[in-house]
């Protein structure tokens, strides 16, 4: 490429020089030719005149020599014969011999109208126009005897120029060749220039094409990644949902056992507790799987990220230990974001744990917040919406990640930690949560240089106050028997577990396996106060539809949803509808007790909200 | 002084030449040449022959004058002194001598014989073999001729040349002169 360009430039330079010089060279050549032709003509002319002069002088001298005796002995007849002998030269116009006193002695004239000087004085040969006059003294021995006078015509200019016609023709032809060469050269240069320009265009087009291909490849890679994550999400989501149901049964059963203290001994209690802990850990894992699958129910509220990070500092210090310093760089005037505060804390905690594990020998964890704008190009490449985002960047000074690890870092169950040390779900939770919150997560890392993970959450534009309402569990609020609860759940074990808890809490409980049965129960028992329904139901009506129909019949009915994961029926784009109460499976005895009580207590507010 | 003398001589020659020319023109018209002009022309011719004659080596020393000897008396002989005055030939000044018939000067280059009969023949015989251009006049003595012999044809002074006599006297006559001669014997 560089070589090509250089060659091209070289060509350009040469082409330029040729273009600039060639016409001048041609013109100069023509000029030189013409000049040379003129010089040759002038030289020839001069040579011709000199030769002619010499010739005439020779003739004159011969005459002078031969006529000397005739002159000396006054023999006009002989002199006349000598003079007349010159008539054979057609160019001689006049020949004459003058005596020692300059008087005419003998003469010959080709035509009558040639005037002869009556007397002669010796003079240099004087070519005048087309005439050449030569005089030569006649001597014999040392004695001057007289003068010979010769007048000749030189070739008329027309005849002389006939001789130069060939030369002129040659010069003209050479000039023409020069001119044609110049023209041809010029056209060639122009053609070269066009070719060069086309070559440039081609290179540009090629460059553009290459850029497009690269862009497309990048986009395709990103898309593949997204699709892969999507596929993984569906897979993990499906498994997690089923697991949640199973865990609900396990946990519920274990809790039943725990509460029946009279039946079990201490040893059995410890065993049951261990089983519950295990089940709860399994539940946490499935929660994370759901988070990655973006199917965890979120409860987004407008939150101040700076406040959230500040609030986490104590927790982070405890998590990271003494060897790691924490620095927070919080931008002033930070925008608010609409996100689930608990899940965001979870995500930051996950990142902090990962950072700690990357910094064996200590280091520094930096959390920065900033207002940013993601432009069209970046947004397009990463399949998000362009616009204003709040950035939370978590950087460590740890080992960093090589490229191949980086590309898989967000995938579930991918971990570089030793077996048993990490679940491989930490970053997956972060990724799923951020995606579900319509944000964007990006990892920057170089081996040995540390890692920065940037979380972008969309700016929240509404003006309502940020309200953090931590859900406090305060004892186990007991139920009241006049509060009739209808439990709708297709899974018999789960339904039995839920019914068992509610009964134990003191609520009156009815149960139904699907929507139709539930509606019949509602019609049969107008005293039902609370509908506790699974979101996913068989038999045509899902939980949401059932609730809507039930509310239509009994407007004051309270509704509490439960789900392994939340589908769009209840969660629009992964978010809880305002005014909808939900408890996720698997739920504990205490969680359900608190939630149901809350629903009954918050009756007024939630009812108003749902009516809206 | 010298220049003045030369100028005078030139003027005199000029006058003579003009006179000759005018006379010759007049003669052409009149188809007749008066005897006195004829003698003057002959006297002038004597030294004019010199440039057309090649003497053998040694005949001239560079400082020597060209010596014209006139032997005998006739109208020409009287005019020679006048004719050569101020003239030069072949770069030599011209000297005219009038030796006696019995002892012509040994230095003579041109000998004009104005004698008649046996005297002329014996004089010519005496210079035979010597580098002397002998000039005679057919009008004086047609039978005793030298190398050059004046004749008058068509009222013009011409001359005949005897090449054998010239060869005997070791002289080479220029072909230009031969061309002007009215007769050259024997035929070259």
PDB file of C-alpha atoms in Angstrom, chain B:
ATOM      1  CA  UNK B   1      64.260  65.803 -56.326  1.00  0.00           C
ATOM      2  CA  UNK B   2      63.855  62.228 -57.405  1.00  0.00           C
ATOM      3  CA  UNK B   3      60.147  62.334 -57.024  1.00  0.00           C
ATOM      4  CA  UNK B   4      60.017  65.475 -59.023  1.00  0.00           C
ATOM      5  CA  UNK B   5      62.083  63.857 -61.749  1.00  0.00           C
ATOM      6  CA  UNK B   6      59.851  60.777 -61.717  1.00  0.00           C
ATOM      7  CA  UNK B   7      56.750  62.908 -61.874  1.00  0.00           C
ATOM      8  CA  UNK B   8      58.139  64.794 -64.782  1.00  0.00           C
ATOM      9  CA  UNK B   9      59.001  61.517 -66.528  1.00  0.00           C
ATOM     10  CA  UNK B  10      55.539  60.123 -65.859  1.00  0.00           C
ATOM     11  CA  UNK B  11      53.925  63.269 -67.199  1.00  0.00           C
ATOM     12  CA  UNK B  12      56.128  63.050 -70.257  1.00  0.00           C
ATOM     13  CA  UNK B  13      55.289  59.368 -70.784  1.00  0.00           C
ATOM     14  CA  UNK B  14      51.655  60.172 -70.248  1.00  0.00           C
ATOM     15  CA  UNK B  15      51.825  62.813 -72.903  1.00  0.00           C
ATOM     16  CA  UNK B  16      53.558  60.405 -75.253  1.00  0.00           C
ATOM     17  CA  UNK B  17      51.061  57.673 -74.583  1.00  0.00           C
ATOM     18  CA  UNK B  18      48.134  60.018 -74.979  1.00  0.00           C
ATOM     19  CA  UNK B  19      49.617  61.224 -78.131  1.00  0.00           C
ATOM     20  CA  UNK B  20      50.131  57.650 -79.271  1.00  0.00           C
ATOM     21  CA  UNK B  21      46.629  56.732 -78.374  1.00  0.00           C
ATOM     22  CA  UNK B  22      45.101  59.729 -79.980  1.00  0.00           C
ATOM     23  CA  UNK B  23      47.227  59.112 -82.988  1.00  0.00           C
ATOM     24  CA  UNK B  24      46.364  55.462 -83.124  1.00  0.00           C
ATOM     25  CA  UNK B  25      42.674  56.373 -82.809  1.00  0.00           C
ATOM     26  CA  UNK B  26      43.160  58.895 -85.517  1.00  0.00           C
ATOM     27  CA  UNK B  27      45.040  56.291 -87.534  1.00  0.00           C
ATOM     28  CA  UNK B  28      42.177  53.853 -87.106  1.00  0.00           C
ATOM     29  CA  UNK B  29      39.881  56.410 -88.458  1.00  0.00           C
ATOM     30  CA  UNK B  30      42.230  57.567 -91.101  1.00  0.00           C
ATOM     31  CA  UNK B  31      43.421  54.088 -91.869  1.00  0.00           C
ATOM     32  CA  UNK B  32      46.895  55.563 -91.995  1.00  0.00           C
ATOM     33  CA  UNK B  33      49.723  56.018 -89.557  1.00  0.00           C
ATOM     34  CA  UNK B  34      52.168  58.759 -90.023  1.00  0.00           C
ATOM     35  CA  UNK B  35      55.811  57.595 -90.131  1.00  0.00           C
ATOM     36  CA  UNK B  36      56.880  59.612 -87.090  1.00  0.00           C
ATOM     37  CA  UNK B  37      54.229  57.952 -84.906  1.00  0.00           C
ATOM     38  CA  UNK B  38      55.330  54.596 -86.271  1.00  0.00           C
ATOM     39  CA  UNK B  39      58.885  55.231 -85.146  1.00  0.00           C
ATOM     40  CA  UNK B  40      57.768  56.407 -81.730  1.00  0.00           C
ATOM     41  CA  UNK B  41      55.728  53.229 -81.299  1.00  0.00           C
ATOM     42  CA  UNK B  42      58.639  51.064 -82.313  1.00  0.00           C
ATOM     43  CA  UNK B  43      60.935  52.918 -79.912  1.00  0.00           C
ATOM     44  CA  UNK B  44      58.418  52.339 -77.103  1.00  0.00           C
ATOM     45  CA  UNK B  45      58.060  48.660 -77.994  1.00  0.00           C
ATOM     46  CA  UNK B  46      61.756  48.043 -77.450  1.00  0.00           C
ATOM     47  CA  UNK B  47      61.551  48.204 -73.695  1.00  0.00           C
ATOM     48  CA  UNK B  48      58.020  46.810 -73.644  1.00  0.00           C
ATOM     49  CA  UNK B  49      59.364  43.497 -74.944  1.00  0.00           C
ATOM     50  CA  UNK B  50      61.437  43.033 -71.803  1.00  0.00           C
ATOM     51  CA  UNK B  51      58.643  41.703 -69.456  1.00  0.00           C
ATOM     52  CA  UNK B  52      57.745  39.016 -72.025  1.00  0.00           C
ATOM     53  CA  UNK B  53      61.277  37.720 -72.419  1.00  0.00           C
ATOM     54  CA  UNK B  54      63.095  35.395 -70.080  1.00  0.00           C
ATOM     55  CA  UNK B  55      66.833  35.828 -70.030  1.00  0.00           C
ATOM     56  CA  UNK B  56      69.012  32.928 -68.895  1.00  0.00           C
ATOM     57  CA  UNK B  57      70.234  32.926 -65.305  1.00  0.00           C
ATOM     58  CA  UNK B  58      73.274  35.152 -64.830  1.00  0.00           C
ATOM     59  CA  UNK B  59      72.312  37.600 -67.537  1.00  0.00           C
ATOM     60  CA  UNK B  60      71.084  39.966 -64.848  1.00  0.00           C
ATOM     61  CA  UNK B  61      72.549  40.942 -61.552  1.00  0.00           C
ATOM     62  CA  UNK B  62      69.869  42.351 -59.247  1.00  0.00           C
ATOM     63  CA  UNK B  63      71.489  45.763 -59.322  1.00  0.00           C
ATOM     64  CA  UNK B  64      72.084  45.737 -63.059  1.00  0.00           C
ATOM     65  CA  UNK B  65      70.017  47.984 -65.265  1.00  0.00           C
ATOM     66  CA  UNK B  66      68.284  46.674 -68.358  1.00  0.00           C
ATOM     67  CA  UNK B  67      70.585  47.770 -71.126  1.00  0.00           C
ATOM     68  CA  UNK B  68      69.100  48.610 -74.517  1.00  0.00           C
ATOM     69  CA  UNK B  69      71.772  49.036 -77.166  1.00  0.00           C
ATOM     70  CA  UNK B  70      70.966  50.928 -80.318  1.00  0.00           C
ATOM     71  CA  UNK B  71      73.440  50.403 -83.170  1.00  0.00           C
ATOM     72  CA  UNK B  72      73.185  52.476 -86.298  1.00  0.00           C
ATOM     73  CA  UNK B  73      71.008  55.411 -87.181  1.00  0.00           C
ATOM     74  CA  UNK B  74      67.393  55.498 -88.167  1.00  0.00           C
ATOM     75  CA  UNK B  75      64.358  57.445 -86.938  1.00  0.00           C
ATOM     76  CA  UNK B  76      63.624  54.833 -84.329  1.00  0.00           C
ATOM     77  CA  UNK B  77      67.126  54.859 -82.898  1.00  0.00           C
ATOM     78  CA  UNK B  78      66.843  58.570 -82.373  1.00  0.00           C
ATOM     79  CA  UNK B  79      63.608  58.187 -80.359  1.00  0.00           C
ATOM     80  CA  UNK B  80      64.662  55.359 -78.040  1.00  0.00           C
ATOM     81  CA  UNK B  81      66.373  57.575 -75.485  1.00  0.00           C
ATOM     82  CA  UNK B  82      63.232  59.650 -75.284  1.00  0.00           C
ATOM     83  CA  UNK B  83      60.899  56.647 -75.048  1.00  0.00           C
ATOM     84  CA  UNK B  84      62.596  54.841 -72.167  1.00  0.00           C
ATOM     85  CA  UNK B  85      63.066  57.891 -70.022  1.00  0.00           C
ATOM     86  CA  UNK B  86      61.708  57.168 -66.523  1.00  0.00           C
ATOM     87  CA  UNK B  87      60.669  53.624 -67.486  1.00  0.00           C
ATOM     88  CA  UNK B  88      61.656  50.446 -65.795  1.00  0.00           C
ATOM     89  CA  UNK B  89      61.487  46.841 -66.805  1.00  0.00           C
ATOM     90  CA  UNK B  90      61.444  43.752 -64.597  1.00  0.00           C
ATOM     91  CA  UNK B  91      62.355  45.988 -61.676  1.00  0.00           C
ATOM     92  CA  UNK B  92      65.477  47.220 -63.360  1.00  0.00           C
ATOM     93  CA  UNK B  93      66.103  50.737 -64.512  1.00  0.00           C
ATOM     94  CA  UNK B  94      66.581  51.039 -68.255  1.00  0.00           C
ATOM     95  CA  UNK B  95      69.790  52.236 -69.723  1.00  0.00           C
ATOM     96  CA  UNK B  96      70.162  53.076 -73.432  1.00  0.00           C
ATOM     97  CA  UNK B  97      73.584  52.776 -75.043  1.00  0.00           C
ATOM     98  CA  UNK B  98      74.673  53.682 -78.536  1.00  0.00           C
ATOM     99  CA  UNK B  99      77.810  51.591 -79.121  1.00  0.00           C
ATOM    100  CA  UNK B 100      79.574  51.506 -82.393  1.00  0.00           C
ATOM    101  CA  UNK B 101      78.648  48.871 -84.921  1.00  0.00           C
ATOM    102  CA  UNK B 102      81.958  47.111 -84.555  1.00  0.00           C
ATOM    103  CA  UNK B 103      81.857  46.741 -80.790  1.00  0.00           C
ATOM    104  CA  UNK B 104      78.474  46.408 -79.311  1.00  0.00           C
ATOM    105  CA  UNK B 105      78.600  46.443 -75.540  1.00  0.00           C
ATOM    106  CA  UNK B 106      78.786  43.039 -73.973  1.00  0.00           C
ATOM    107  CA  UNK B 107      76.207  44.108 -71.364  1.00  0.00           C
ATOM    108  CA  UNK B 108      73.429  44.587 -73.955  1.00  0.00           C
ATOM    109  CA  UNK B 109      70.179  42.807 -73.159  1.00  0.00           C
ATOM    110  CA  UNK B 110      68.213  44.195 -76.052  1.00  0.00           C
ATOM    111  CA  UNK B 111      69.987  45.099 -79.254  1.00  0.00           C
ATOM    112  CA  UNK B 112      68.183  47.236 -81.826  1.00  0.00           C
ATOM    113  CA  UNK B 113      69.924  46.912 -85.161  1.00  0.00           C
ATOM    114  CA  UNK B 114      69.417  49.990 -87.311  1.00  0.00           C
ATOM    115  CA  UNK B 115      72.049  48.899 -89.825  1.00  0.00           C
ATOM    116  CA  UNK B 116      71.566  47.675 -93.363  1.00  0.00           C
ATOM    117  CA  UNK B 117      72.985  44.948 -95.503  1.00  0.00           C
ATOM    118  CA  UNK B 118      76.102  43.073 -94.496  1.00  0.00           C
ATOM    119  CA  UNK B 119      76.731  45.298 -91.488  1.00  0.00           C
ATOM    120  CA  UNK B 120      73.448  44.234 -89.963  1.00  0.00           C
ATOM    121  CA  UNK B 121      74.036  40.587 -90.787  1.00  0.00           C
ATOM    122  CA  UNK B 122      77.549  40.630 -89.328  1.00  0.00           C
ATOM    123  CA  UNK B 123      76.347  42.367 -86.158  1.00  0.00           C
ATOM    124  CA  UNK B 124      73.565  39.829 -85.749  1.00  0.00           C
ATOM    125  CA  UNK B 125      76.075  37.066 -86.376  1.00  0.00           C
ATOM    126  CA  UNK B 126      78.313  38.490 -83.722  1.00  0.00           C
ATOM    127  CA  UNK B 127      75.705  38.330 -80.943  1.00  0.00           C
ATOM    128  CA  UNK B 128      74.461  34.901 -81.972  1.00  0.00           C
ATOM    129  CA  UNK B 129      74.551  32.576 -78.957  1.00  0.00           C
ATOM    130  CA  UNK B 130      74.655  35.439 -76.471  1.00  0.00           C
ATOM    131  CA  UNK B 131      71.672  36.261 -74.244  1.00  0.00           C
ATOM    132  CA  UNK B 132      70.644  39.264 -76.293  1.00  0.00           C
ATOM    133  CA  UNK B 133      67.194  39.976 -77.657  1.00  0.00           C
ATOM    134  CA  UNK B 134      67.927  41.203 -81.139  1.00  0.00           C
ATOM    135  CA  UNK B 135      65.345  43.528 -82.683  1.00  0.00           C
ATOM    136  CA  UNK B 136      65.364  44.506 -86.344  1.00  0.00           C
ATOM    137  CA  UNK B 137      63.068  46.477 -88.613  1.00  0.00           C
ATOM    138  CA  UNK B 138      61.898  44.956 -91.854  1.00  0.00           C
ATOM    139  CA  UNK B 139      61.527  48.452 -93.201  1.00  0.00           C
ATOM    140  CA  UNK B 140      65.298  48.946 -92.771  1.00  0.00           C
ATOM    141  CA  UNK B 141      66.607  45.620 -93.954  1.00  0.00           C
ATOM    142  CA  UNK B 142      64.117  42.845 -94.742  1.00  0.00           C
ATOM    143  CA  UNK B 143      66.860  40.247 -95.284  1.00  0.00           C
ATOM    144  CA  UNK B 144      68.805  40.519 -92.034  1.00  0.00           C
ATOM    145  CA  UNK B 145      66.310  39.752 -89.235  1.00  0.00           C
ATOM    146  CA  UNK B 146      66.901  39.185 -85.512  1.00  0.00           C
ATOM    147  CA  UNK B 147      64.701  37.482 -82.988  1.00  0.00           C
ATOM    148  CA  UNK B 148      62.056  40.199 -83.240  1.00  0.00           C
ATOM    149  CA  UNK B 149      61.446  41.944 -86.508  1.00  0.00           C
ATOM    150  CA  UNK B 150      59.138  44.952 -86.814  1.00  0.00           C
ATOM    151  CA  UNK B 151      56.695  44.934 -89.672  1.00  0.00           C
ATOM    152  CA  UNK B 152      53.847  47.235 -90.526  1.00  0.00           C
ATOM    153  CA  UNK B 153      50.562  45.647 -91.388  1.00  0.00           C
ATOM    154  CA  UNK B 154      47.303  47.488 -91.955  1.00  0.00           C
ATOM    155  CA  UNK B 155      49.137  50.614 -90.979  1.00  0.00           C
ATOM    156  CA  UNK B 156      49.869  49.134 -87.601  1.00  0.00           C
ATOM    157  CA  UNK B 157      53.218  48.274 -86.119  1.00  0.00           C
ATOM    158  CA  UNK B 158      53.449  44.510 -85.654  1.00  0.00           C
ATOM    159  CA  UNK B 159      56.334  42.184 -85.195  1.00  0.00           C
ATOM    160  CA  UNK B 160      57.508  38.762 -86.250  1.00  0.00           C
ATOM    161  CA  UNK B 161      59.351  36.465 -83.893  1.00  0.00           C
ATOM    162  CA  UNK B 162      62.024  33.989 -84.836  1.00  0.00           C
ATOM    163  CA  UNK B 163      61.953  31.300 -82.176  1.00  0.00           C
ATOM    164  CA  UNK B 164      65.014  29.513 -83.497  1.00  0.00           C
ATOM    165  CA  UNK B 165      67.104  32.663 -83.138  1.00  0.00           C
ATOM    166  CA  UNK B 166      65.660  33.155 -79.632  1.00  0.00           C
ATOM    167  CA  UNK B 167      66.654  29.599 -78.749  1.00  0.00           C
ATOM    168  CA  UNK B 168      70.159  30.186 -80.075  1.00  0.00           C
ATOM    169  CA  UNK B 169      70.434  33.197 -77.799  1.00  0.00           C
ATOM    170  CA  UNK B 170      69.072  31.147 -74.850  1.00  0.00           C
ATOM    171  CA  UNK B 171      65.979  33.318 -74.563  1.00  0.00           C
ATOM    172  CA  UNK B 172      62.441  32.197 -73.841  1.00  0.00           C
ATOM    173  CA  UNK B 173      59.714  34.324 -75.361  1.00  0.00           C
ATOM    174  CA  UNK B 174      56.389  34.502 -73.506  1.00  0.00           C
ATOM    175  CA  UNK B 175      53.516  32.870 -75.319  1.00  0.00           C
ATOM    176  CA  UNK B 176      51.551  36.072 -74.717  1.00  0.00           C
ATOM    177  CA  UNK B 177      54.010  37.866 -76.934  1.00  0.00           C
ATOM    178  CA  UNK B 178      53.966  35.043 -79.428  1.00  0.00           C
ATOM    179  CA  UNK B 179      50.161  35.393 -79.589  1.00  0.00           C
ATOM    180  CA  UNK B 180      50.542  39.013 -80.626  1.00  0.00           C
ATOM    181  CA  UNK B 181      53.204  38.338 -83.181  1.00  0.00           C
ATOM    182  CA  UNK B 182      52.066  38.663 -86.793  1.00  0.00           C
ATOM    183  CA  UNK B 183      54.251  35.678 -87.609  1.00  0.00           C
ATOM    184  CA  UNK B 184      56.146  33.191 -85.524  1.00  0.00           C
ATOM    185  CA  UNK B 185      58.785  31.078 -87.206  1.00  0.00           C
ATOM    186  CA  UNK B 186      59.176  28.312 -87.107  1.00  0.00           C
ATOM    187  CA  UNK B 187      55.671  27.438 -86.015  1.00  0.00           C
ATOM    188  CA  UNK B 188      55.809  26.572 -82.315  1.00  0.00           C
TER     189      UNK B 188
END
